[in-house]
């Protein structure tokens, strides 16, 4: 339990650092990107400092999971949360649901933290894409991530679609496109 809160604090500190660097550059997009709303005086509303909405995915990725994450994002926005924390343990799931979730995360008005936990948990197949699409990703000790390919190897079009999805997420979240995954 203590490790989870340490991860949350580190992630919030990271996100605050990103916000501060955006604000220092004078960019107006920082408030929108982090789900903040300006007051009439021009100051940023910080009344919800440290508030994180938490949801848990424990099982396969499917249309119900997509709805659950969408509801979590909407709740985080309604509560002016600083972030949405997704605790995840998944063997994977449907490619169509995975793509919908990745779109939700990449376009989220609130920062997303994916934490693969507890010890022994995995983020395989669809879990890899979801983890990569988060603003911050962390893993508990003894967890694993990997095997991001369709289970039916005979379906080459699905493999190509999954590969394209990895390239899209990588271009959105990794600052250096030369990094190989």
Short mmCIF file of C-alpha atoms in Angstrom, two decimals:
data_model
loop_
_atom_site.label_atom_id
_atom_site.label_comp_id
_atom_site.label_asym_id
_atom_site.label_seq_id
_atom_site.Cartn_x
_atom_site.Cartn_y
_atom_site.Cartn_z
CA UNK A 1 0.00 0.00 0.00
CA UNK A 2 2.82 2.41 0.86
CA UNK A 3 4.52 1.74 -2.48
CA UNK A 4 1.33 2.66 -4.36
CA UNK A 5 1.16 6.05 -2.64
CA UNK A 6 4.85 6.62 -3.32
CA UNK A 7 4.22 5.98 -7.02
CA UNK A 8 1.26 8.39 -6.96
CA UNK A 9 3.35 11.12 -5.32
CA UNK A 10 6.20 10.65 -7.78
CA UNK A 11 3.78 10.75 -10.73
CA UNK A 12 2.07 13.91 -9.44
CA UNK A 13 5.48 15.53 -8.89
CA UNK A 14 6.44 14.61 -12.45
CA UNK A 15 3.22 16.02 -13.86
CA UNK A 16 3.61 19.22 -11.82
CA UNK A 17 7.12 19.57 -13.22
CA UNK A 18 5.77 19.20 -16.76
CA UNK A 19 3.09 21.76 -15.98
CA UNK A 20 5.66 24.19 -14.53
CA UNK A 21 7.90 23.88 -17.60
CA UNK A 22 4.95 24.50 -19.92
CA UNK A 23 3.89 27.52 -17.84
CA UNK A 24 7.46 28.85 -17.79
CA UNK A 25 7.51 28.82 -21.58
CA UNK A 26 4.35 30.93 -21.57
CA UNK A 27 2.34 28.33 -23.41
CA UNK A 28 -1.42 28.52 -22.91
CA UNK A 29 -1.92 24.85 -23.72
CA UNK A 30 -0.57 23.69 -20.36
CA UNK A 31 -3.81 24.41 -18.51
CA UNK A 32 -5.91 22.57 -21.05
CA UNK A 33 -3.52 19.64 -21.30
CA UNK A 34 -3.58 19.14 -17.55
CA UNK A 35 -7.32 19.69 -17.18
CA UNK A 36 -6.97 23.01 -15.33
CA UNK A 37 -9.34 25.94 -15.60
CA UNK A 38 -8.24 29.55 -15.29
CA UNK A 39 -10.03 31.94 -12.98
CA UNK A 40 -11.00 35.46 -14.02
CA UNK A 41 -7.84 36.83 -12.40
CA UNK A 42 -5.72 34.68 -14.72
CA UNK A 43 -4.41 32.49 -11.89
CA UNK A 44 -4.66 28.74 -12.24
CA UNK A 45 -7.24 27.08 -9.99
CA UNK A 46 -5.24 24.78 -7.70
CA UNK A 47 -8.07 23.94 -5.30
CA UNK A 48 -7.79 20.22 -6.07
CA UNK A 49 -4.05 19.82 -5.54
CA UNK A 50 -3.15 16.20 -4.90
CA UNK A 51 -6.52 14.67 -5.77
CA UNK A 52 -6.26 11.49 -7.85
CA UNK A 53 -9.17 9.38 -9.06
CA UNK A 54 -8.34 5.67 -8.95
CA UNK A 55 -9.82 2.82 -11.00
CA UNK A 56 -8.77 -0.81 -11.27
CA UNK A 57 -8.63 -3.10 -14.30
CA UNK A 58 -8.28 -6.73 -13.30
CA UNK A 59 -9.04 -8.96 -16.25
CA UNK A 60 -9.41 -8.91 -20.01
CA UNK A 61 -9.76 -5.78 -22.12
CA UNK A 62 -13.22 -5.58 -23.75
CA UNK A 63 -15.93 -3.02 -24.51
CA UNK A 64 -16.96 -2.88 -20.82
CA UNK A 65 -13.36 -1.97 -19.93
CA UNK A 66 -13.48 0.85 -22.49
CA UNK A 67 -16.65 2.23 -20.89
CA UNK A 68 -15.13 1.87 -17.41
CA UNK A 69 -12.03 3.88 -18.38
CA UNK A 70 -14.16 6.50 -20.14
CA UNK A 71 -16.26 6.85 -16.97
CA UNK A 72 -13.07 7.15 -14.91
CA UNK A 73 -11.77 9.97 -17.10
CA UNK A 74 -15.12 11.77 -16.93
CA UNK A 75 -15.17 11.42 -13.12
CA UNK A 76 -11.61 12.77 -12.87
CA UNK A 77 -12.59 15.78 -14.98
CA UNK A 78 -15.79 16.38 -12.96
CA UNK A 79 -13.81 16.28 -9.72
CA UNK A 80 -11.02 18.48 -11.13
CA UNK A 81 -8.58 15.70 -10.24
CA UNK A 82 -4.88 16.11 -10.86
CA UNK A 83 -4.73 12.67 -12.49
CA UNK A 84 -6.50 9.39 -13.14
CA UNK A 85 -4.66 6.38 -11.71
CA UNK A 86 -5.37 3.08 -13.46
CA UNK A 87 -4.26 0.06 -11.42
CA UNK A 88 -3.87 -2.68 -14.01
CA UNK A 89 -3.45 -6.46 -14.19
CA UNK A 90 -4.48 -7.79 -17.60
CA UNK A 91 -3.60 -10.67 -19.88
CA UNK A 92 -4.84 -8.58 -22.83
CA UNK A 93 -8.03 -8.56 -24.83
CA UNK A 94 -9.77 -7.28 -27.91
CA UNK A 95 -7.78 -5.16 -30.36
CA UNK A 96 -10.82 -2.97 -31.11
CA UNK A 97 -11.32 -2.15 -27.42
CA UNK A 98 -7.59 -1.55 -27.01
CA UNK A 99 -7.58 0.97 -29.85
CA UNK A 100 -10.58 2.76 -28.34
CA UNK A 101 -8.87 2.93 -24.94
CA UNK A 102 -5.62 4.22 -26.47
CA UNK A 103 -7.60 7.02 -28.17
CA UNK A 104 -9.24 7.89 -24.86
CA UNK A 105 -5.88 8.06 -23.07
CA UNK A 106 -4.09 10.01 -25.78
CA UNK A 107 -6.90 12.59 -25.86
CA UNK A 108 -7.63 12.71 -22.13
CA UNK A 109 -7.98 16.20 -20.62
CA UNK A 110 -6.60 14.80 -17.33
CA UNK A 111 -3.18 13.10 -17.04
CA UNK A 112 -3.29 9.31 -16.93
CA UNK A 113 -1.07 7.18 -14.68
CA UNK A 114 -0.99 3.43 -15.31
CA UNK A 115 0.38 1.38 -12.43
CA UNK A 116 0.80 -2.34 -13.09
CA UNK A 117 0.13 -3.96 -9.73
CA UNK A 118 0.07 -5.87 -7.40
CA UNK A 119 3.20 -8.04 -7.41
CA UNK A 120 2.66 -10.87 -9.86
CA UNK A 121 0.44 -8.75 -12.14
CA UNK A 122 1.00 -8.47 -15.87
CA UNK A 123 0.32 -5.96 -18.62
CA UNK A 124 0.51 -8.20 -21.64
CA UNK A 125 -0.90 -7.79 -25.12
CA UNK A 126 -3.49 -4.98 -24.88
CA UNK A 127 -1.98 -3.98 -21.53
CA UNK A 128 1.23 -2.93 -23.27
CA UNK A 129 -0.60 -0.49 -25.53
CA UNK A 130 -2.62 0.96 -22.65
CA UNK A 131 0.52 1.38 -20.54
CA UNK A 132 2.37 3.09 -23.41
CA UNK A 133 -0.54 5.49 -23.99
CA UNK A 134 -0.44 6.77 -20.38
CA UNK A 135 1.29 10.02 -19.46
CA UNK A 136 3.14 8.18 -16.68
CA UNK A 137 3.67 4.41 -16.40
CA UNK A 138 4.93 2.53 -13.36
CA UNK A 139 5.15 -1.07 -12.26
CA UNK A 140 5.18 -2.72 -8.84
CA UNK A 141 8.02 -5.09 -7.96
CA UNK A 142 7.51 -8.52 -9.46
CA UNK A 143 5.25 -7.44 -12.33
CA UNK A 144 5.77 -7.92 -16.06
CA UNK A 145 4.90 -6.28 -19.35
CA UNK A 146 5.16 -7.59 -22.89
CA UNK A 147 3.87 -9.87 -25.64
CA UNK A 148 2.15 -7.10 -27.58
CA UNK A 149 0.91 -9.08 -30.56
CA UNK A 150 -2.34 -10.67 -31.63
CA UNK A 151 -2.88 -14.20 -30.36
CA UNK A 152 -4.00 -15.50 -33.77
CA UNK A 153 -0.70 -15.37 -35.62
CA UNK A 154 -2.34 -16.41 -38.90
CA UNK A 155 -4.10 -13.04 -39.14
CA UNK A 156 -1.34 -10.90 -40.70
CA UNK A 157 -3.66 -7.88 -41.02
CA UNK A 158 -4.17 -7.90 -37.23
CA UNK A 159 -0.43 -8.06 -36.69
CA UNK A 160 0.06 -5.10 -39.04
CA UNK A 161 -2.69 -3.17 -37.25
CA UNK A 162 -1.09 -3.84 -33.87
CA UNK A 163 2.31 -2.74 -35.19
CA UNK A 164 0.78 0.49 -36.52
CA UNK A 165 -0.84 1.11 -33.13
CA UNK A 166 2.53 0.76 -31.35
CA UNK A 167 4.10 3.26 -33.76
CA UNK A 168 1.24 5.72 -33.15
CA UNK A 169 1.49 5.50 -29.37
CA UNK A 170 5.28 5.69 -29.48
CA UNK A 171 5.14 8.87 -31.56
CA UNK A 172 2.64 10.44 -29.13
CA UNK A 173 4.38 9.58 -25.85
CA UNK A 174 8.10 9.08 -26.46
CA UNK A 175 10.11 12.26 -26.96
CA UNK A 176 12.82 10.51 -28.97
CA UNK A 177 11.49 8.69 -32.06
CA UNK A 178 14.78 6.81 -32.42
CA UNK A 179 14.06 4.75 -29.29
CA UNK A 180 13.16 1.20 -30.16
CA UNK A 181 10.55 -0.75 -28.24
#
